mmCIF file of C-alpha atoms in Angstrom:
data_model
loop_
_atom_site.group_PDB
_atom_site.id
_atom_site.type_symbol
_atom_site.label_atom_id
_atom_site.label_comp_id
_atom_site.label_asym_id
_atom_site.label_seq_id
_atom_site.Cartn_x
_atom_site.Cartn_y
_atom_site.Cartn_z
ATOM 1 C CA MET A 1 139.104 -16.108 82.341
ATOM 2 C CA LYS A 2 142.456 -14.840 83.367
ATOM 3 C CA ARG A 3 142.120 -11.938 80.958
ATOM 4 C CA LYS A 4 138.772 -10.922 82.486
ATOM 5 C CA GLU A 5 140.293 -10.937 85.968
ATOM 6 C CA GLN A 6 143.102 -8.647 84.776
ATOM 7 C CA GLN A 7 140.609 -6.190 83.267
ATOM 8 C CA SER A 8 138.561 -6.187 86.459
ATOM 9 C CA THR A 9 141.660 -5.542 88.549
ATOM 10 C CA LEU A 10 142.649 -2.667 86.243
ATOM 11 C CA ARG A 11 139.224 -1.058 86.565
ATOM 12 C CA ARG A 12 139.402 -1.265 90.363
ATOM 13 C CA ARG A 13 142.815 0.403 90.323
ATOM 14 C CA LYS A 14 141.505 3.259 88.131
ATOM 15 C CA LYS A 15 138.557 3.810 90.449
ATOM 16 C CA ALA A 16 140.901 3.808 93.406
ATOM 17 C CA LYS A 17 143.115 6.422 91.731
ATOM 18 C CA ILE A 18 140.138 8.609 90.851
ATOM 19 C CA GLY A 19 138.783 8.355 94.390
ATOM 20 C CA SER A 20 142.202 9.025 95.815
ATOM 21 C CA GLY A 21 142.612 12.053 93.549
ATOM 22 C CA GLU A 22 139.256 13.525 94.540
ATOM 23 C CA LYS A 23 140.098 13.026 98.183
ATOM 24 C CA ASN A 24 143.476 14.660 97.737
ATOM 25 C CA ASP A 25 141.907 17.605 95.866
ATOM 26 C CA GLU A 26 139.393 18.058 98.657
ATOM 27 C CA ASP A 27 142.081 17.941 101.307
ATOM 28 C CA ARG A 28 144.280 20.279 99.320
ATOM 29 C CA LEU A 29 141.505 22.904 99.037
ATOM 30 C CA SER A 30 140.584 22.620 102.695
ATOM 31 C CA SER A 31 144.170 23.137 103.725
ATOM 32 C CA LEU A 32 144.484 26.501 101.970
ATOM 33 C CA PRO A 33 144.757 29.585 104.239
ATOM 34 C CA ASP A 34 141.818 31.968 104.509
ATOM 35 C CA GLU A 35 143.674 34.738 102.670
ATOM 36 C CA LEU A 36 144.153 32.543 99.616
ATOM 37 C CA CYS A 37 140.555 31.332 99.698
ATOM 38 C CA SER A 38 139.372 34.934 99.848
ATOM 39 C CA TYR A 39 141.566 35.768 96.869
ATOM 40 C CA ILE A 40 140.072 32.882 94.879
ATOM 41 C CA LEU A 41 136.550 34.064 95.695
ATOM 42 C CA SER A 42 137.411 37.588 94.577
ATOM 43 C CA LYS A 43 137.904 36.228 91.065
ATOM 44 C CA LEU A 44 134.364 34.886 90.977
ATOM 45 C CA PRO A 45 131.183 36.837 90.253
ATOM 46 C CA THR A 46 129.710 38.115 93.506
ATOM 47 C CA VAL A 47 126.633 35.884 93.267
ATOM 48 C CA ASP A 48 128.785 32.764 92.761
ATOM 49 C CA ALA A 49 131.057 33.753 95.636
ATOM 50 C CA MET A 50 128.032 34.024 97.928
ATOM 51 C CA LYS A 51 126.908 30.516 96.917
ATOM 52 C CA THR A 52 130.058 29.006 98.429
ATOM 53 C CA SER A 53 128.627 29.753 101.890
ATOM 54 C CA PHE A 54 126.601 26.519 101.565
ATOM 55 C CA LEU A 55 129.666 24.272 101.171
ATOM 56 C CA SER A 56 130.553 23.987 104.848
ATOM 57 C CA LYS A 57 130.745 25.988 108.059
ATOM 58 C CA ARG A 58 134.219 27.170 107.168
ATOM 59 C CA TRP A 59 132.925 28.669 103.918
ATOM 60 C CA GLU A 60 129.771 30.147 105.441
ATOM 61 C CA TYR A 61 131.189 33.646 105.917
ATOM 62 C CA MET A 62 134.268 33.388 103.732
ATOM 63 C CA TRP A 63 132.708 35.398 100.885
ATOM 64 C CA ILE A 64 132.335 38.558 102.997
ATOM 65 C CA THR A 65 136.136 38.860 103.206
ATOM 66 C CA VAL A 66 136.542 39.590 99.491
ATOM 67 C CA THR A 67 137.675 43.137 98.704
ATOM 68 C CA ASN A 68 135.685 43.647 95.508
ATOM 69 C CA LEU A 69 132.004 43.158 94.785
ATOM 70 C CA GLU A 70 130.292 43.177 91.413
ATOM 71 C CA PHE A 71 126.613 44.084 91.239
ATOM 72 C CA ASP A 72 124.807 44.227 87.935
ATOM 73 C CA PHE A 73 122.406 46.852 89.285
ATOM 74 C CA VAL A 74 121.580 48.394 85.911
ATOM 75 C CA ARG A 75 119.683 45.321 84.751
ATOM 76 C CA HIS A 76 117.805 45.030 88.037
ATOM 77 C CA PHE A 77 116.121 48.449 87.832
ATOM 78 C CA VAL A 78 117.849 50.082 90.810
ATOM 79 C CA GLN A 79 116.281 53.449 91.674
ATOM 80 C CA GLU A 80 118.612 54.787 94.374
ATOM 81 C CA LEU A 81 122.384 54.423 94.546
ATOM 82 C CA GLU A 82 124.863 55.848 97.032
ATOM 83 C CA LEU A 83 128.559 55.769 96.219
ATOM 84 C CA CYS A 84 131.187 56.341 98.906
ATOM 85 C CA ILE A 85 134.485 55.667 97.203
ATOM 86 C CA PRO A 86 137.935 56.427 98.655
ATOM 87 C CA LYS A 87 139.726 59.030 96.574
ATOM 88 C CA THR A 88 142.759 56.833 95.948
ATOM 89 C CA THR A 89 140.717 53.942 94.544
ATOM 90 C CA LEU A 90 138.456 55.864 92.163
ATOM 91 C CA ASP A 91 139.306 55.257 88.526
ATOM 92 C CA LYS A 92 136.160 56.406 86.757
ATOM 93 C CA LEU A 93 132.422 56.116 87.099
ATOM 94 C CA PRO A 94 130.979 53.396 84.859
ATOM 95 C CA ASP A 95 129.249 54.570 81.690
ATOM 96 C CA LEU A 96 126.179 52.479 82.518
ATOM 97 C CA LEU A 97 125.634 54.708 85.551
ATOM 98 C CA PHE A 98 124.626 57.596 83.308
ATOM 99 C CA THR A 99 122.479 55.544 80.927
ATOM 100 C CA SER A 100 120.326 53.800 83.536
ATOM 101 C CA LYS A 101 116.620 54.200 82.768
ATOM 102 C CA SER A 102 115.495 53.430 86.325
ATOM 103 C CA LEU A 103 117.979 55.376 88.493
ATOM 104 C CA LYS A 104 116.251 58.310 90.219
ATOM 105 C CA VAL A 105 118.597 59.198 93.105
ATOM 106 C CA LEU A 106 122.393 59.236 92.857
ATOM 107 C CA LYS A 107 124.388 60.156 95.973
ATOM 108 C CA LEU A 108 128.054 61.030 95.536
ATOM 109 C CA ASP A 109 130.424 61.823 98.387
ATOM 110 C CA ASP A 110 132.892 64.709 98.329
ATOM 111 C CA ASN A 111 135.706 62.567 96.934
ATOM 112 C CA VAL A 112 133.615 61.481 93.960
ATOM 113 C CA ILE A 113 132.487 65.043 93.187
ATOM 114 C CA TRP A 114 136.079 66.272 93.387
ATOM 115 C CA GLU A 115 137.313 63.558 91.049
ATOM 116 C CA LEU A 116 134.354 64.058 88.714
ATOM 117 C CA ILE A 117 135.132 67.765 88.297
ATOM 118 C CA SER A 118 138.896 67.351 88.072
ATOM 119 C CA SER A 119 138.495 64.618 85.451
ATOM 120 C CA CYS A 120 136.812 67.144 83.124
ATOM 121 C CA PRO A 121 139.708 69.467 82.213
ATOM 122 C CA LYS A 122 137.662 71.279 79.534
ATOM 123 C CA LEU A 123 134.607 71.899 81.720
ATOM 124 C CA GLU A 124 133.312 75.467 81.230
ATOM 125 C CA ASN A 125 129.824 75.409 82.778
ATOM 126 C CA LEU A 126 128.926 73.700 86.052
ATOM 127 C CA CYS A 127 125.557 73.863 87.801
ATOM 128 C CA ILE A 128 124.957 71.886 90.997
ATOM 129 C CA ASN A 129 121.212 72.157 91.531
ATOM 130 C CA ASN A 130 119.114 70.939 94.489
ATOM 131 C CA CYS A 131 121.719 68.466 95.741
ATOM 132 C CA SER A 132 121.730 67.204 99.314
ATOM 133 C CA MET A 133 125.234 67.851 100.676
ATOM 134 C CA TYR A 134 124.604 67.783 104.414
ATOM 135 C CA HIS A 135 127.009 64.843 104.807
ATOM 136 C CA MET A 136 129.923 66.624 103.123
ATOM 137 C CA LYS A 137 132.777 68.142 105.104
ATOM 138 C CA ILE A 138 134.596 69.802 102.220
ATOM 139 C CA LEU A 139 133.396 70.817 98.760
ATOM 140 C CA ASN A 140 136.337 71.447 96.451
ATOM 141 C CA ILE A 141 135.727 72.938 93.024
ATOM 142 C CA CYS A 142 138.987 73.438 91.177
ATOM 143 C CA SER A 143 139.067 73.902 87.419
ATOM 144 C CA SER A 144 141.349 75.858 85.120
ATOM 145 C CA GLU A 145 138.742 76.260 82.347
ATOM 146 C CA LEU A 146 135.533 76.761 84.355
ATOM 147 C CA GLN A 147 133.725 79.971 83.326
ATOM 148 C CA ASN A 148 130.238 79.715 84.836
ATOM 149 C CA LEU A 149 129.471 78.190 88.239
ATOM 150 C CA SER A 150 126.089 77.911 89.971
ATOM 151 C CA LEU A 151 125.294 76.348 93.350
ATOM 152 C CA ILE A 152 121.515 76.475 93.596
ATOM 153 C CA GLY A 153 119.243 75.145 96.328
ATOM 154 C CA CYS A 154 121.826 72.756 97.757
ATOM 155 C CA ASP A 155 121.361 71.546 101.327
ATOM 156 C CA ILE A 156 124.842 72.261 102.698
ATOM 157 C CA PHE A 157 125.669 71.723 106.366
ATOM 158 C CA PRO A 158 126.948 74.932 108.057
ATOM 159 C CA SER A 159 130.192 73.268 109.195
ATOM 160 C CA CYS A 160 131.110 72.448 105.602
ATOM 161 C CA GLU A 161 134.032 74.144 103.856
ATOM 162 C CA VAL A 162 133.569 75.402 100.306
ATOM 163 C CA ASN A 163 136.769 75.960 98.329
ATOM 164 C CA ILE A 164 136.525 77.405 94.829
ATOM 165 C CA SER A 165 139.543 77.960 92.617
ATOM 166 C CA ALA A 166 138.886 78.851 88.981
ATOM 167 C CA SER A 167 141.213 81.253 87.207
ATOM 168 C CA LYS A 168 138.833 81.793 84.252
ATOM 169 C CA LEU A 169 135.559 82.044 86.172
ATOM 170 C CA LYS A 170 133.338 84.845 84.839
ATOM 171 C CA SER A 171 129.963 84.217 86.465
ATOM 172 C CA PHE A 172 129.162 82.878 89.940
ATOM 173 C CA ARG A 173 125.746 82.238 91.477
ATOM 174 C CA TYR A 174 125.344 81.073 95.075
ATOM 175 C CA ASN A 175 121.875 80.163 96.350
ATOM 176 C CA CYS A 176 122.713 78.020 99.403
ATOM 177 C CA PRO A 177 123.109 78.330 103.182
ATOM 178 C CA VAL A 178 126.165 80.056 104.598
ATOM 179 C CA VAL A 179 129.035 77.785 105.590
ATOM 180 C CA ARG A 180 131.816 77.906 108.153
ATOM 181 C CA LYS A 181 134.542 78.622 105.627
ATOM 182 C CA PHE A 182 134.136 79.963 102.119
ATOM 183 C CA SER A 183 137.307 80.263 100.067
ATOM 184 C CA LEU A 184 137.429 82.001 96.681
ATOM 185 C CA GLU A 185 140.813 81.926 94.985
ATOM 186 C CA HIS A 186 142.225 83.049 91.639
ATOM 187 C CA LEU A 187 139.024 84.851 90.591
ATOM 188 C CA CYS A 188 140.632 87.767 88.787
ATOM 189 C CA THR A 189 138.310 87.305 85.778
ATOM 190 C CA LEU A 190 135.062 87.130 87.789
ATOM 191 C CA THR A 191 132.721 89.866 86.522
ATOM 192 C CA LYS A 192 129.257 88.756 87.653
ATOM 193 C CA ALA A 193 128.078 87.445 91.035
ATOM 194 C CA ASP A 194 124.585 86.635 92.305
ATOM 195 C CA ILE A 195 124.491 85.997 96.062
ATOM 196 C CA ASP A 196 121.265 84.635 97.557
ATOM 197 C CA ILE A 197 122.366 83.336 100.946
ATOM 198 C CA GLN A 198 119.785 81.151 102.652
ATOM 199 C CA GLY A 199 119.185 80.023 106.204
ATOM 200 C CA SER A 200 119.869 76.461 107.263
ATOM 201 C CA LEU A 201 117.708 73.945 109.066
ATOM 202 C CA TYR A 202 120.857 72.724 110.838
ATOM 203 C CA PHE A 203 122.092 76.164 111.876
ATOM 204 C CA VAL A 204 121.545 76.801 115.575
ATOM 205 C CA LYS A 205 123.400 80.095 115.925
ATOM 206 C CA SER A 206 122.031 83.625 115.511
ATOM 207 C CA ASN A 207 121.421 85.521 112.306
ATOM 208 C CA LYS A 208 124.396 87.687 113.232
ATOM 209 C CA GLU A 209 126.637 84.705 112.600
ATOM 210 C CA HIS A 210 124.983 84.405 109.197
ATOM 211 C CA ALA A 211 125.810 88.068 108.616
ATOM 212 C CA LYS A 212 129.483 87.593 109.502
ATOM 213 C CA ARG A 213 129.800 84.777 107.007
ATOM 214 C CA ALA A 214 127.847 86.690 104.360
ATOM 215 C CA ILE A 215 130.154 89.695 104.729
ATOM 216 C CA LYS A 216 133.183 87.444 104.244
ATOM 217 C CA ILE A 217 131.721 86.064 101.006
ATOM 218 C CA ILE A 218 130.858 89.505 99.624
ATOM 219 C CA GLY A 219 134.280 90.798 100.639
ATOM 220 C CA ARG A 220 135.941 88.331 98.263
ATOM 221 C CA LEU A 221 134.039 89.677 95.250
ATOM 222 C CA ASN A 222 136.174 92.763 94.774
ATOM 223 C CA ASN A 223 136.636 92.122 91.035
ATOM 224 C CA VAL A 224 132.991 91.794 90.030
ATOM 225 C CA ARG A 225 131.314 94.423 87.861
ATOM 226 C CA THR A 226 127.740 93.169 88.330
ATOM 227 C CA LEU A 227 126.630 92.274 91.866
ATOM 228 C CA THR A 228 123.177 90.971 92.837
ATOM 229 C CA LEU A 229 122.096 90.565 96.470
ATOM 230 C CA SER A 230 118.782 88.952 97.438
ATOM 231 C CA SER A 231 116.342 90.102 100.111
ATOM 232 C CA LYS A 232 117.413 87.195 102.346
ATOM 233 C CA CYS A 233 121.022 88.276 102.067
ATOM 234 C CA ILE A 234 120.082 91.875 102.941
ATOM 235 C CA GLU A 235 118.085 90.542 105.896
ATOM 236 C CA PHE A 236 121.137 88.775 107.321
ATOM 237 C CA LEU A 237 123.314 91.851 106.795
ATOM 238 C CA ALA A 238 120.756 93.976 108.638
ATOM 239 C CA THR A 239 121.279 91.926 111.811
ATOM 240 C CA ALA A 240 124.906 93.059 112.005
ATOM 241 C CA LEU A 241 124.806 96.749 111.153
ATOM 242 C CA ASP A 242 127.760 97.416 113.438
ATOM 243 C CA LEU A 243 129.893 95.027 111.393
ATOM 244 C CA LEU A 244 128.566 96.375 108.127
ATOM 245 C CA GLU A 245 129.344 99.979 109.039
ATOM 246 C CA SER A 246 132.971 99.018 109.635
ATOM 247 C CA PHE A 247 132.973 96.969 106.443
ATOM 248 C CA SER A 248 136.112 98.091 104.627
ATOM 249 C CA CYS A 249 135.602 95.977 101.517
ATOM 250 C CA ASN A 250 136.615 97.646 98.286
ATOM 251 C CA LEU A 251 133.868 97.078 95.711
ATOM 252 C CA ASN A 252 134.901 99.946 93.459
ATOM 253 C CA ASN A 253 134.859 97.667 90.417
ATOM 254 C CA VAL A 254 131.101 97.169 90.732
ATOM 255 C CA ARG A 255 129.284 99.035 87.967
ATOM 256 C CA HIS A 256 125.862 97.408 88.291
ATOM 257 C CA LEU A 257 124.311 96.781 91.714
ATOM 258 C CA ASP A 258 121.011 94.916 92.088
ATOM 259 C CA VAL A 259 119.446 94.674 95.554
ATOM 260 C CA THR A 260 116.071 93.514 96.847
ATOM 261 C CA PHE A 261 114.772 94.147 100.360
ATOM 262 C CA TRP A 262 111.707 94.661 102.517
ATOM 263 C CA CYS A 263 110.424 98.015 103.752
ATOM 264 C CA HIS A 264 112.255 98.182 107.037
ATOM 265 C CA LYS A 265 114.566 100.835 108.455
ATOM 266 C CA SER A 266 117.511 98.492 108.987
ATOM 267 C CA TYR A 267 117.468 97.496 105.316
ATOM 268 C CA ILE A 268 117.817 101.145 104.263
ATOM 269 C CA LYS A 269 120.936 101.320 106.410
ATOM 270 C CA VAL A 270 122.290 98.228 104.645
ATOM 271 C CA LEU A 271 121.700 99.909 101.283
ATOM 272 C CA SER A 272 123.494 103.040 102.468
ATOM 273 C CA SER A 273 126.531 101.009 103.578
ATOM 274 C CA LEU A 274 126.633 99.089 100.302
ATOM 275 C CA LEU A 275 126.512 102.293 98.258
ATOM 276 C CA MET A 276 129.511 103.579 100.171
ATOM 277 C CA CYS A 277 131.438 100.426 99.206
ATOM 278 C CA CYS A 278 130.255 100.582 95.588
ATOM 279 C CA SER A 279 131.131 104.201 94.901
ATOM 280 C CA ALA A 280 131.634 103.682 91.153
ATOM 281 C CA ILE A 281 128.259 102.150 90.263
ATOM 282 C CA GLU A 282 126.607 103.325 87.060
ATOM 283 C CA THR A 283 123.376 101.318 87.316
ATOM 284 C CA LEU A 284 121.412 100.742 90.518
ATOM 285 C CA SER A 285 118.434 98.374 90.540
ATOM 286 C CA VAL A 286 116.338 98.459 93.710
ATOM 287 C CA GLY A 287 113.469 96.043 94.270
ATOM 288 C CA ILE A 288 110.898 95.973 97.047
ATOM 289 C CA ASP A 289 110.043 92.451 98.148
ATOM 290 C CA MET A 290 106.711 91.420 99.644
ATOM 291 C CA THR A 291 106.833 92.552 103.259
ATOM 292 C CA PRO A 292 106.533 89.562 105.620
ATOM 293 C CA ALA A 293 103.949 89.681 108.375
ATOM 294 C CA GLY A 294 105.226 91.561 111.409
ATOM 295 C CA SER A 295 108.016 93.381 109.527
ATOM 296 C CA ILE A 296 106.106 96.448 108.367
ATOM 297 C CA ASP A 297 107.867 99.622 109.436
ATOM 298 C CA VAL A 298 105.230 102.321 109.970
ATOM 299 C CA HIS A 299 107.971 104.956 110.276
ATOM 300 C CA PHE A 300 109.608 104.015 106.971
ATOM 301 C CA LYS A 301 109.189 107.536 105.580
ATOM 302 C CA ASN A 302 110.980 109.186 108.503
ATOM 303 C CA VAL A 303 113.761 106.615 108.393
ATOM 304 C CA VAL A 304 114.477 107.365 104.731
ATOM 305 C CA THR A 305 115.030 111.038 105.483
ATOM 306 C CA THR A 306 117.333 110.346 108.432
ATOM 307 C CA VAL A 307 119.574 107.695 106.871
ATOM 308 C CA PRO A 308 122.402 109.497 105.058
ATOM 309 C CA MET A 309 123.010 108.509 101.444
ATOM 310 C CA CYS A 310 126.481 109.010 100.069
ATOM 311 C CA PRO A 311 126.936 111.014 96.847
ATOM 312 C CA LEU A 312 126.596 108.849 93.737
ATOM 313 C CA PHE A 313 128.915 110.585 91.294
ATOM 314 C CA ASN A 314 128.717 107.934 88.544
ATOM 315 C CA LEU A 315 125.107 106.731 88.768
ATOM 316 C CA LYS A 316 123.442 107.115 85.358
ATOM 317 C CA THR A 317 120.528 104.665 85.502
ATOM 318 C CA LEU A 318 118.143 103.977 88.375
ATOM 319 C CA ILE A 319 115.819 100.962 88.058
ATOM 320 C CA LEU A 320 112.896 100.683 90.481
ATOM 321 C CA ARG A 321 111.015 97.411 90.899
ATOM 322 C CA ASN A 322 107.684 96.979 92.711
ATOM 323 C CA PHE A 323 107.648 100.539 94.061
ATOM 324 C CA VAL A 324 104.125 101.321 95.260
ATOM 325 C CA GLY A 325 103.234 103.969 97.834
ATOM 326 C CA VAL A 326 104.495 107.388 98.852
ATOM 327 C CA ASN A 327 106.853 106.056 101.522
ATOM 328 C CA LYS A 328 108.842 104.065 98.990
ATOM 329 C CA LEU A 329 109.009 107.050 96.626
ATOM 330 C CA ASP A 330 110.720 109.005 99.390
ATOM 331 C CA LEU A 331 113.565 106.517 99.142
ATOM 332 C CA VAL A 332 113.694 107.162 95.409
ATOM 333 C CA LYS A 333 113.727 110.899 96.005
ATOM 334 C CA SER A 334 116.686 110.503 98.348
ATOM 335 C CA LEU A 335 118.596 108.464 95.773
ATOM 336 C CA VAL A 336 117.831 110.938 93.001
ATOM 337 C CA LYS A 337 119.019 113.811 95.159
ATOM 338 C CA ASN A 338 122.436 112.187 95.614
ATOM 339 C CA ALA A 339 122.817 111.060 91.991
ATOM 340 C CA LYS A 340 124.884 113.788 90.347
ATOM 341 C CA VAL A 341 124.826 112.593 86.713
ATOM 342 C CA LEU A 342 121.576 110.612 86.623
ATOM 343 C CA GLU A 343 120.278 110.177 83.065
ATOM 344 C CA LYS A 344 117.447 107.656 83.244
ATOM 345 C CA ILE A 345 114.874 106.279 85.683
ATOM 346 C CA VAL A 346 113.018 103.060 84.856
ATOM 347 C CA THR A 347 110.101 101.663 86.857
ATOM 348 C CA ILE A 348 109.109 98.010 86.622
ATOM 349 C CA SER A 349 105.732 96.978 87.984
ATOM 350 C CA ALA A 350 104.934 93.709 89.729
ATOM 351 C CA GLU A 351 103.571 92.480 86.402
ATOM 352 C CA GLY A 352 106.927 93.148 84.741
ATOM 353 C CA VAL A 353 105.884 96.250 82.775
ATOM 354 C CA ALA A 354 108.822 98.651 82.397
ATOM 355 C CA LYS A 355 108.406 102.401 81.892
ATOM 356 C CA GLU A 356 110.969 105.151 81.675
ATOM 357 C CA ARG A 357 110.285 108.030 84.069
ATOM 358 C CA THR A 358 111.549 111.574 84.466
ATOM 359 C CA ILE A 359 112.940 113.114 87.614
ATOM 360 C CA GLU A 360 109.989 115.513 87.636
ATOM 361 C CA TRP A 361 107.611 112.530 87.718
ATOM 362 C CA ILE A 362 109.343 111.227 90.825
ATOM 363 C CA LYS A 363 109.116 114.600 92.529
ATOM 364 C CA ARG A 364 105.417 114.959 91.720
ATOM 365 C CA ARG A 365 104.580 111.485 93.026
ATOM 366 C CA ALA A 366 106.531 112.095 96.229
ATOM 367 C CA GLN A 367 104.673 115.306 97.112
#
């Protein structure tokens, strides 16, 4: 009997110790400062950290103070993801990001793009195609091995700065709106440039401002040997003929010039100014674009004869694209007259059929 009483007393003491321990543990956890509790939660999976909000009122919003969140988005079929990561905290993008079968839209801020490019030291070809960059303030592209760069159809805000530094760049294509500042550095090896400057939905200033920015871009291409300018680019340049006439850019390294424009008198003046800058060209390709409604110049023929064309001492090949009509052939006749060593004339129809022509053929068609 006495032994049973001792065992019962011992069991009560154990229960008391267990209860006392649980109470002490609870008090000890409740007495921790918020910073330490937040640190503890940061070591838990995000979902488990969120579950602690049901413990008490103190823990209701404690989980939102953690500095790191883990989301297993790949296994939950996420379709759109936007990453805004401070430059100093970016280590690398997770491999699962590029193997997701459901991801359709990936938005990267300027810091991520900069780190992504700089983390590829052997990158030789880079094409940024149809990317929305209206939120970016600065686009930095710096690579010591980059050889081919294309910015195509990107929605860039006009106040953005574009800085390109690539000492081995050979080919550059720009098919985007003009920006406030466009910096091209260390491009001594650049030999080919295709400039197709576009308007911007966010641009509220005049086309003349477009022209100023376009002239600055073209002025930095003094090492290229092949230069292509679109009809839209020529259109912007035509709105600032006074600036273009005083354009002192040295494009004497250009050997192949490819331009496209509409049949309008101001565009002929742009061509004349460009030919003065590109005095060493050997191949000139001129294309006539579809004339937009309201832009038809009925006096195009007279304009051609009055706009002076500089002598083309090195021009050997003249390529004509989409030339239909006597008025346009007058432009050809003017070019032929100033080409001192012309060897070949090639016409390319709208269907893409190319034919080699003689100078006599041009003269007969222009009569």
